[in-house]
PDB file of C-alpha atoms in Angstrom:
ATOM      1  CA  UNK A   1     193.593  95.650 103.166  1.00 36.00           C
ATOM      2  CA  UNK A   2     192.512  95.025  99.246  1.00 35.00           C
ATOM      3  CA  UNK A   3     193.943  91.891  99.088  1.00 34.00           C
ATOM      4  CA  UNK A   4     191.864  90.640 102.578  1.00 32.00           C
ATOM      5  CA  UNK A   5     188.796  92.630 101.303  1.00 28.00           C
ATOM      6  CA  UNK A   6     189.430  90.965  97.718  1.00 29.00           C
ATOM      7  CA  UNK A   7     189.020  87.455  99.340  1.00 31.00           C
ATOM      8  CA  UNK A   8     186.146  88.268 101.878  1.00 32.00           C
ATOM      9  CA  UNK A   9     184.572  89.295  98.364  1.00 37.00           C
ATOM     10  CA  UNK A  10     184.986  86.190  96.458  1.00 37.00           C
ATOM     11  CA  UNK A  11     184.404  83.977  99.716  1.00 40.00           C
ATOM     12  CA  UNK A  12     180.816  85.923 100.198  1.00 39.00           C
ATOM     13  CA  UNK A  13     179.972  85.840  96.422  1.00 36.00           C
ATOM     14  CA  UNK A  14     180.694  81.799  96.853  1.00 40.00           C
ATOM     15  CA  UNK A  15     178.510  82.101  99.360  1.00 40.00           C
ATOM     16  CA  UNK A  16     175.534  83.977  97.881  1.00 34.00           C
ATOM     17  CA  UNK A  17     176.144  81.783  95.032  1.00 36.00           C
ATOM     18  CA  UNK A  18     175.470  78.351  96.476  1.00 40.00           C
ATOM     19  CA  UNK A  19     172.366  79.839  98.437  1.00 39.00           C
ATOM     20  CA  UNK A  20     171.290  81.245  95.196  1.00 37.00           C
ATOM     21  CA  UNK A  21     171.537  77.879  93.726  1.00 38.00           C
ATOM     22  CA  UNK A  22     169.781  76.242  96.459  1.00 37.00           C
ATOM     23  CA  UNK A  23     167.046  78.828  96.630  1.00 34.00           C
ATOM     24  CA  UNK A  24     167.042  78.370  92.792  1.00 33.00           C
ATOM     25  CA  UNK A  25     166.581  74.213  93.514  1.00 34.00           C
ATOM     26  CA  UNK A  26     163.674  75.279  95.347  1.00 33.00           C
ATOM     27  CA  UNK A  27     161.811  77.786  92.942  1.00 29.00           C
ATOM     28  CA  UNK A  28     162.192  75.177  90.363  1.00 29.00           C
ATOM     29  CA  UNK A  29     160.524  72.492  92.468  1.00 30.00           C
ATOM     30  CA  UNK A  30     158.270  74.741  93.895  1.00 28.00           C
ATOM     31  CA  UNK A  31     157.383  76.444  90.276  1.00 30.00           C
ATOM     32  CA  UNK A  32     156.903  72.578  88.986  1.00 33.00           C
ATOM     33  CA  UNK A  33     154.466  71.769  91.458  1.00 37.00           C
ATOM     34  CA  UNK A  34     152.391  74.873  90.718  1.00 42.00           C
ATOM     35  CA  UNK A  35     152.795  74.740  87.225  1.00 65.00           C
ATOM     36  CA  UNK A  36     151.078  71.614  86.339  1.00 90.00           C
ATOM     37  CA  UNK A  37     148.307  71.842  84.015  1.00 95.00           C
ATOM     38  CA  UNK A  38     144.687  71.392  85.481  1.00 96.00           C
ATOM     39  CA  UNK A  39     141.691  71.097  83.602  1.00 97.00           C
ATOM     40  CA  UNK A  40     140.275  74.423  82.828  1.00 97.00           C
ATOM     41  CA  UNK A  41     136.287  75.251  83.213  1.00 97.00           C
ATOM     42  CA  UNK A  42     134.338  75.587  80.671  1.00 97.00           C
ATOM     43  CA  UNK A  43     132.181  79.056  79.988  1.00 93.00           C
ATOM     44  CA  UNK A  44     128.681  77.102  79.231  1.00 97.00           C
ATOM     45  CA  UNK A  45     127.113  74.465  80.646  1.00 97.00           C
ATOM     46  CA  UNK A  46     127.404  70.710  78.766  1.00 98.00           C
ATOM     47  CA  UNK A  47     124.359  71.082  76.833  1.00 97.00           C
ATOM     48  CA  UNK A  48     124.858  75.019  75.827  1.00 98.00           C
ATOM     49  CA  UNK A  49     126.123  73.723  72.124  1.00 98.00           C
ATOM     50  CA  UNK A  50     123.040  71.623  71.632  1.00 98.00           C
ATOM     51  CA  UNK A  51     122.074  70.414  68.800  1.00 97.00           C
ATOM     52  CA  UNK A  52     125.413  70.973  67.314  1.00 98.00           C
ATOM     53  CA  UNK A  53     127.254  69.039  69.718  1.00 98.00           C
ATOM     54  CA  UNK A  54     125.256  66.871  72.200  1.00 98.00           C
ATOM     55  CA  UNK A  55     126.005  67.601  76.158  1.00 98.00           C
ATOM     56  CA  UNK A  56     126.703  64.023  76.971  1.00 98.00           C
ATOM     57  CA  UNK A  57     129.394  64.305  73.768  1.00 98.00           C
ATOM     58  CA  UNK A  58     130.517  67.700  75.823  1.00 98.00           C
ATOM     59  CA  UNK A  59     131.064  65.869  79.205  1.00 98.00           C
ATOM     60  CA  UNK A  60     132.869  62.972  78.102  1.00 97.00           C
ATOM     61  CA  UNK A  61     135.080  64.826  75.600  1.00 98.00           C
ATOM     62  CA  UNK A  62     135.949  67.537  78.488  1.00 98.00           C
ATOM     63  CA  UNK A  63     135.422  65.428  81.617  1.00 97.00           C
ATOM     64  CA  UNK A  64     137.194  62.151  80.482  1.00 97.00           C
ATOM     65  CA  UNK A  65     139.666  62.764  77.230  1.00 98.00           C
ATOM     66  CA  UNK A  66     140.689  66.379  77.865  1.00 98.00           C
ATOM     67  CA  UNK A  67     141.276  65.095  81.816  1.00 98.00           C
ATOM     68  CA  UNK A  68     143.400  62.522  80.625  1.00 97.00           C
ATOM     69  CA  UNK A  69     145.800  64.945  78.852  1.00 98.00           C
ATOM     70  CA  UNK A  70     145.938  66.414  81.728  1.00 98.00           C
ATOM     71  CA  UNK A  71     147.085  63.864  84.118  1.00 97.00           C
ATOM     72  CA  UNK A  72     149.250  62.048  81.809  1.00 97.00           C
ATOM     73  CA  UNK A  73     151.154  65.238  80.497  1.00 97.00           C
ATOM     74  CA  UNK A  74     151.685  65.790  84.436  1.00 97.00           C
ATOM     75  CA  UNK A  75     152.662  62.355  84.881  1.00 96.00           C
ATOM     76  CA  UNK A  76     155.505  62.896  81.982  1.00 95.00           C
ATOM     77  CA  UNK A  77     156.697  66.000  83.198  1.00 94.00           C
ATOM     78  CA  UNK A  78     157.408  64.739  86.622  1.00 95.00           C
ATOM     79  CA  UNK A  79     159.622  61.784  85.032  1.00 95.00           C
ATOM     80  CA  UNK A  80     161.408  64.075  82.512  1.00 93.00           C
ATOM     81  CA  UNK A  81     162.378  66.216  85.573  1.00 94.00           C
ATOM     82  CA  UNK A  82     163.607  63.253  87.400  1.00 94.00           C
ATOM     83  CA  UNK A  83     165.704  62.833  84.301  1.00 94.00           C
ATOM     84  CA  UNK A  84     166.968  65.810  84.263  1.00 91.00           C
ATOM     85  CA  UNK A  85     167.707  65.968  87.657  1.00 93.00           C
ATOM     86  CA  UNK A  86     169.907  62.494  86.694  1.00 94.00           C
ATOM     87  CA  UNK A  87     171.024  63.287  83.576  1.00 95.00           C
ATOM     88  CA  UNK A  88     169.401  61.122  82.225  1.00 94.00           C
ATOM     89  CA  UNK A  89     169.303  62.637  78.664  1.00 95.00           C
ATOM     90  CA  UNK A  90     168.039  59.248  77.065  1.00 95.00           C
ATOM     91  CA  UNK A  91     165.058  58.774  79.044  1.00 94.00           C
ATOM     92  CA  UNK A  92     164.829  62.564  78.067  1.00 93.00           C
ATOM     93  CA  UNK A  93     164.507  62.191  74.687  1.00 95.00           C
ATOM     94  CA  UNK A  94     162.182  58.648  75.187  1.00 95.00           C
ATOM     95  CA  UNK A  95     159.624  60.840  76.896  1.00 95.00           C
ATOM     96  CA  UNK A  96     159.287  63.938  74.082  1.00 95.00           C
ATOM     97  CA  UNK A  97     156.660  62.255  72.354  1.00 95.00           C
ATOM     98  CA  UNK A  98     154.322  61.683  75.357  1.00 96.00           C
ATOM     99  CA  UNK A  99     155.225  65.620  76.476  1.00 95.00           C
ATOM    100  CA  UNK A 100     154.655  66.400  72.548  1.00 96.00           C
ATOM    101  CA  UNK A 101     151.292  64.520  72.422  1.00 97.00           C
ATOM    102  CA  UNK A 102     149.702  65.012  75.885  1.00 97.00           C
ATOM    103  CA  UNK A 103     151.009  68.213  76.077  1.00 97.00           C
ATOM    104  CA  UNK A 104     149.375  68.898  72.610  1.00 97.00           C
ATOM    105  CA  UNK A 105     145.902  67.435  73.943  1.00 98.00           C
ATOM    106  CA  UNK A 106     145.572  70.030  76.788  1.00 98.00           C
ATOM    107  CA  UNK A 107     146.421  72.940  74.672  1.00 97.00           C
ATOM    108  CA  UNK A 108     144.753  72.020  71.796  1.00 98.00           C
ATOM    109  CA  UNK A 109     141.618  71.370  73.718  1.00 98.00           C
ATOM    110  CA  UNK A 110     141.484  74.667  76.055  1.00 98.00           C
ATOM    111  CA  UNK A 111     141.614  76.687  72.563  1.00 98.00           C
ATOM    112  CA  UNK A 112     139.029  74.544  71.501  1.00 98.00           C
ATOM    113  CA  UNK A 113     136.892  74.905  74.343  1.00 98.00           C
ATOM    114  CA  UNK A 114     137.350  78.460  73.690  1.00 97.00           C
ATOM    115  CA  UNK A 115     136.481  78.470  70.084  1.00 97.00           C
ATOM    116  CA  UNK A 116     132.850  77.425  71.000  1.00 98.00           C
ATOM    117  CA  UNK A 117     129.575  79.618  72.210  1.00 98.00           C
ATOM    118  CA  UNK A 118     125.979  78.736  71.858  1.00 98.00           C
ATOM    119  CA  UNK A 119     124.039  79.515  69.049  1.00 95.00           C
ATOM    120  CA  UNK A 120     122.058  82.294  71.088  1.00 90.00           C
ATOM    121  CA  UNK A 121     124.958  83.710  72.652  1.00 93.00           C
ATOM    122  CA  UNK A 122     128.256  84.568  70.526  1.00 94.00           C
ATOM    123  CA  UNK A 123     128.498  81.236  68.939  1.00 96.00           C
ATOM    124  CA  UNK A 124     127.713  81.058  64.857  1.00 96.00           C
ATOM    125  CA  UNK A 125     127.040  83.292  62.162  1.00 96.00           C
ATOM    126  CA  UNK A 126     130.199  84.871  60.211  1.00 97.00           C
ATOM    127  CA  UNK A 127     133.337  86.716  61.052  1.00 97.00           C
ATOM    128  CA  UNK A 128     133.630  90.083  61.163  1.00 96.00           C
ATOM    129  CA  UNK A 129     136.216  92.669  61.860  1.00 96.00           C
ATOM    130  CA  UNK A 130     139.791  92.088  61.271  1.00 97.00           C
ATOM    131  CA  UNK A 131     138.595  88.681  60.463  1.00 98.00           C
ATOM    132  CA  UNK A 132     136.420  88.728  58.008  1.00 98.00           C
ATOM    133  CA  UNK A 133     139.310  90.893  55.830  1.00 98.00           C
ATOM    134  CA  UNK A 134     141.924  88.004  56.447  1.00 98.00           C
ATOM    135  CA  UNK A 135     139.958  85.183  55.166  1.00 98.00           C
ATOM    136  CA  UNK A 136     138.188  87.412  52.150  1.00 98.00           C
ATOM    137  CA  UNK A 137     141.745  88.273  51.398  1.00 97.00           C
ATOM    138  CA  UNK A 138     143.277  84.325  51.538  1.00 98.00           C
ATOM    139  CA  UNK A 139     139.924  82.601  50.238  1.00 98.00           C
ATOM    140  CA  UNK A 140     137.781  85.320  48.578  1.00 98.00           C
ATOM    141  CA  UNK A 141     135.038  85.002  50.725  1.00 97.00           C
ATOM    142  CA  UNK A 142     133.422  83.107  53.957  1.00 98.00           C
ATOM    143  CA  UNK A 143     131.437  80.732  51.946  1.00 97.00           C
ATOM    144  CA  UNK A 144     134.672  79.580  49.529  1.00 98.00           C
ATOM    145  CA  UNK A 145     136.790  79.403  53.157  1.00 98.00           C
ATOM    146  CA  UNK A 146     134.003  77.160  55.079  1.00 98.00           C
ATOM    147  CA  UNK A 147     134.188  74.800  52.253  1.00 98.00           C
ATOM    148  CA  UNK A 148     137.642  74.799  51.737  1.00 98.00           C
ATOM    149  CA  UNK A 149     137.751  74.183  55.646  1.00 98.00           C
ATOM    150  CA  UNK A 150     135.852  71.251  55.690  1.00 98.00           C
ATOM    151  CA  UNK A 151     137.030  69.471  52.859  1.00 98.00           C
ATOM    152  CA  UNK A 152     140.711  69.922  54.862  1.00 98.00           C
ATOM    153  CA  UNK A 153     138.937  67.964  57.999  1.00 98.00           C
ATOM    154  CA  UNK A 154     137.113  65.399  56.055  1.00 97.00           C
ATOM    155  CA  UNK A 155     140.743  64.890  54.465  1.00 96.00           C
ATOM    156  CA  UNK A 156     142.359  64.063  57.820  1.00 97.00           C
ATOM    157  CA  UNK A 157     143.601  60.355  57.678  1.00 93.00           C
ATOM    158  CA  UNK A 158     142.692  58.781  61.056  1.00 91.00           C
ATOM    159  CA  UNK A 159     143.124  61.558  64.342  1.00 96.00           C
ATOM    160  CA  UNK A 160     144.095  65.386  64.158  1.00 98.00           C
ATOM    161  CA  UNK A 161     143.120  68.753  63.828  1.00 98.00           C
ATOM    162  CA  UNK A 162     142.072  71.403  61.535  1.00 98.00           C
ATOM    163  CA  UNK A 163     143.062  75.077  62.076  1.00 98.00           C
ATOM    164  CA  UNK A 164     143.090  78.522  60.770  1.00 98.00           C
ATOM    165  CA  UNK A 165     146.154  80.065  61.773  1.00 98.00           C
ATOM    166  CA  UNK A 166     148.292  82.992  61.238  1.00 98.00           C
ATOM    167  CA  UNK A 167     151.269  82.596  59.402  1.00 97.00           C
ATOM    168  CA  UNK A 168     153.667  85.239  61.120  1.00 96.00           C
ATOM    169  CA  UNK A 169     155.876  85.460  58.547  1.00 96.00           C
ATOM    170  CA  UNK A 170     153.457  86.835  55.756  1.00 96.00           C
ATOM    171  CA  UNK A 171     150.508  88.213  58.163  1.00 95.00           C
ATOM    172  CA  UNK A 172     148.334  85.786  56.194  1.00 97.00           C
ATOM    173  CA  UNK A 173     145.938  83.565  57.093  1.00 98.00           C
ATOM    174  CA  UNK A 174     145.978  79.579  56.477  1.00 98.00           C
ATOM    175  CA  UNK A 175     144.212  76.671  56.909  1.00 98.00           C
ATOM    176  CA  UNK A 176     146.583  73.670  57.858  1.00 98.00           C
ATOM    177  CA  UNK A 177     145.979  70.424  59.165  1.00 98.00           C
ATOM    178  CA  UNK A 178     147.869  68.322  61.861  1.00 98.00           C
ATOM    179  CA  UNK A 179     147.976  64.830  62.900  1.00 97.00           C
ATOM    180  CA  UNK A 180     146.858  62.925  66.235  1.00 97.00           C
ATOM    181  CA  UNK A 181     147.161  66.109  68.723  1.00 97.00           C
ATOM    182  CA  UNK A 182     150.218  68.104  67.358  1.00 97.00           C
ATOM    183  CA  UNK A 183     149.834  71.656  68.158  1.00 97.00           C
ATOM    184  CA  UNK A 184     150.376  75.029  66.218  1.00 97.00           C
ATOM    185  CA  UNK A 185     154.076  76.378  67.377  1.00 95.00           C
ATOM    186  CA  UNK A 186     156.445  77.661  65.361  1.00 94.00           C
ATOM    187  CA  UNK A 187     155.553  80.065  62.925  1.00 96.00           C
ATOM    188  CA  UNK A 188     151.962  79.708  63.082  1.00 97.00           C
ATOM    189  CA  UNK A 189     149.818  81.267  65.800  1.00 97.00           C
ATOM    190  CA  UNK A 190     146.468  79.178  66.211  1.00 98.00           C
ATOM    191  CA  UNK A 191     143.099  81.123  65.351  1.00 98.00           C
ATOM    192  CA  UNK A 192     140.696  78.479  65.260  1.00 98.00           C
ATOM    193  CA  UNK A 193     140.962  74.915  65.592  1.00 98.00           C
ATOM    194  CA  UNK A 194     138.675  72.153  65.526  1.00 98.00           C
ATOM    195  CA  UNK A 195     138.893  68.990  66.441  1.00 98.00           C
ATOM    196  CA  UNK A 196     138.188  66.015  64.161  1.00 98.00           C
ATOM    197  CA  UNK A 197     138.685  63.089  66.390  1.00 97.00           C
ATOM    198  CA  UNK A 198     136.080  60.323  66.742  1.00 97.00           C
ATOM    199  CA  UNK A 199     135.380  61.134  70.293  1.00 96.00           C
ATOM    200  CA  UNK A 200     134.733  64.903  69.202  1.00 97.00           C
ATOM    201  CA  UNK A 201     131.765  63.213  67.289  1.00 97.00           C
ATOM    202  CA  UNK A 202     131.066  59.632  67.134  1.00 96.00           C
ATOM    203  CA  UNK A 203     128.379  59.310  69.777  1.00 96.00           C
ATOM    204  CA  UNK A 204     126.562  61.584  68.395  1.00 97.00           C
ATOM    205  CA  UNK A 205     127.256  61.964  64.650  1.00 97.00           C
ATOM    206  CA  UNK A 206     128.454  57.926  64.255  1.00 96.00           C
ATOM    207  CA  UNK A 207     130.325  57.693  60.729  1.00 94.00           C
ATOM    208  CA  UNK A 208     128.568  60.717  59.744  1.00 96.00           C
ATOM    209  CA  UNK A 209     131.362  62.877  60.439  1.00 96.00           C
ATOM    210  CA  UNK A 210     130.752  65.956  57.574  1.00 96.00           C
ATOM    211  CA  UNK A 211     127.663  66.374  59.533  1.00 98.00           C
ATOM    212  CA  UNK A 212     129.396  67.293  62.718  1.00 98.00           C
ATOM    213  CA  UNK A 213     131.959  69.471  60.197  1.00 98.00           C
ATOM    214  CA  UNK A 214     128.806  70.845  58.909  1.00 97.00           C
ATOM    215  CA  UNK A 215     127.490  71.704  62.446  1.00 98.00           C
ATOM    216  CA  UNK A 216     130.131  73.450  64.565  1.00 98.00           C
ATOM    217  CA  UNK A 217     129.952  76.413  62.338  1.00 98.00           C
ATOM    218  CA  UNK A 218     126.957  77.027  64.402  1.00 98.00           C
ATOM    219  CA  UNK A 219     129.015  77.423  67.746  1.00 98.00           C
ATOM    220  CA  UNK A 220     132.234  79.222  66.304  1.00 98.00           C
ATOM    221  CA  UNK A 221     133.085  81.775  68.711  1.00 98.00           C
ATOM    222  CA  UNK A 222     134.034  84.399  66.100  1.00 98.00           C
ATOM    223  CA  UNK A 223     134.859  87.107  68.777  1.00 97.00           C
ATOM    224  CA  UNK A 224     137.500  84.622  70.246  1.00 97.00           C
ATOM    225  CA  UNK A 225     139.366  84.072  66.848  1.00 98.00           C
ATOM    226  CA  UNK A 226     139.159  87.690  66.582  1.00 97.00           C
ATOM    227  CA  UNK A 227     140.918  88.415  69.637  1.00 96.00           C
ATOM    228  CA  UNK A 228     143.652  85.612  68.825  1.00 96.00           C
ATOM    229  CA  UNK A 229     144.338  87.856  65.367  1.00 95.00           C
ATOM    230  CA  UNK A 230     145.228  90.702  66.747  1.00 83.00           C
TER     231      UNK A 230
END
């Protein structure tokens, strides 16, 4: 009687274990297909951030080059799951860098998106809060961190980002830089980033780019980088 209730067991737990892997199969698929990344809305209209940063700057920079991470980080994860699927672990690997940088321009852009308010309405002014005491503590005070800030993204060679982040290690916060659209992972958590890109500025700004650094303080969300902190 064990032994024939030992095998209906094990025959039934083969059983549950193939549908298990076939209803797994179709989570997966299923979870892919919902999962891919979509341009998110922003809170203001295009030309909320005026004069800091024009609204036809806004819509292209949203509309166009954000969009385009989009789609083409999609694109890239559909292939690298059809590799996977093959076992395909070369054309794995090949396709890192386009997951790494596309991937990078969505998230980088949503918390940027986030980072700016208008000037009558959250956006500007200085930190406060839990905040303010991290970068008086790293850089003395607001006015020493802005300029150390700046002269970071006027130092950027070609593409990337500035950002104040969080060092988790230490609690402290640090301004770093990172090329083309890397994002902050690892042992950083991203506070504030902003973007110092040509197509962040050039219509507007031209080759006057510390201008447009100069600027966006105006539309800093503070209560956003204050919610990231904690």
């Amino acid at each position: 009687m064990s032994t024939a209730l030992y095998r209906t067991s094990t025959a039934a737990r083969s059983a549950l274990r193939a549908t298990a892997g076939k209803r797994a199969a179709s989570v997966a698929s299923t979870t892919f297909v919902r999962g891919k990344a979509t341009l998110p809305d922003l809170p203001y209209d295009y030309g909320a951030l005026e004069p800091a940063i024009s609204g036809k700057i806004m819509e292209l920079h949203h509309k166009n080059h954000h969009q385009t991470y989009v789609n083409s980080f999609n694109a890239a994860s559909e292939q690298i799951a059809t590799a996977e699927q093959k076992g395909d672990i070369q054309a794995q690997i090949a396709l890192q860098p386009v997951i790494n940088f596309h991937g990078g321009g969505h998230v980088n852009h949503t918390l940027f998106w986030e980072n700016l308010a208008p000037s009558k309405k959250d956006g500007g002014g200085e930190p406060s809060g839990n905040v303010k005491t991290a970068i008086n503590s790293s850089y003395g005070d607001f006015s020493n961190f802005k300029t150390k800030f700046n002269a970071a993204l006027a130092g950027i060679q070609g593409s990337g980002w500035a950002w104040l982040v969080r060092n988790n290690e230490t609690g402290n916060v640090e301004i770093r830089t990172y090329a083309n659209q890397d994002p902050v992972v690892g042992k950083y958590t991203p506070l504030l980033g902003i973007d110092a890109w040509e197509h962040a500025y050039y219509l507007q700004y031209q080759n006057r780019k510390a201008e447009y650094f100069s600027a966006i303080w105006d539309v800093i969300n503070w209560g956003v980088v204050e919610k990231r902190l904690k």
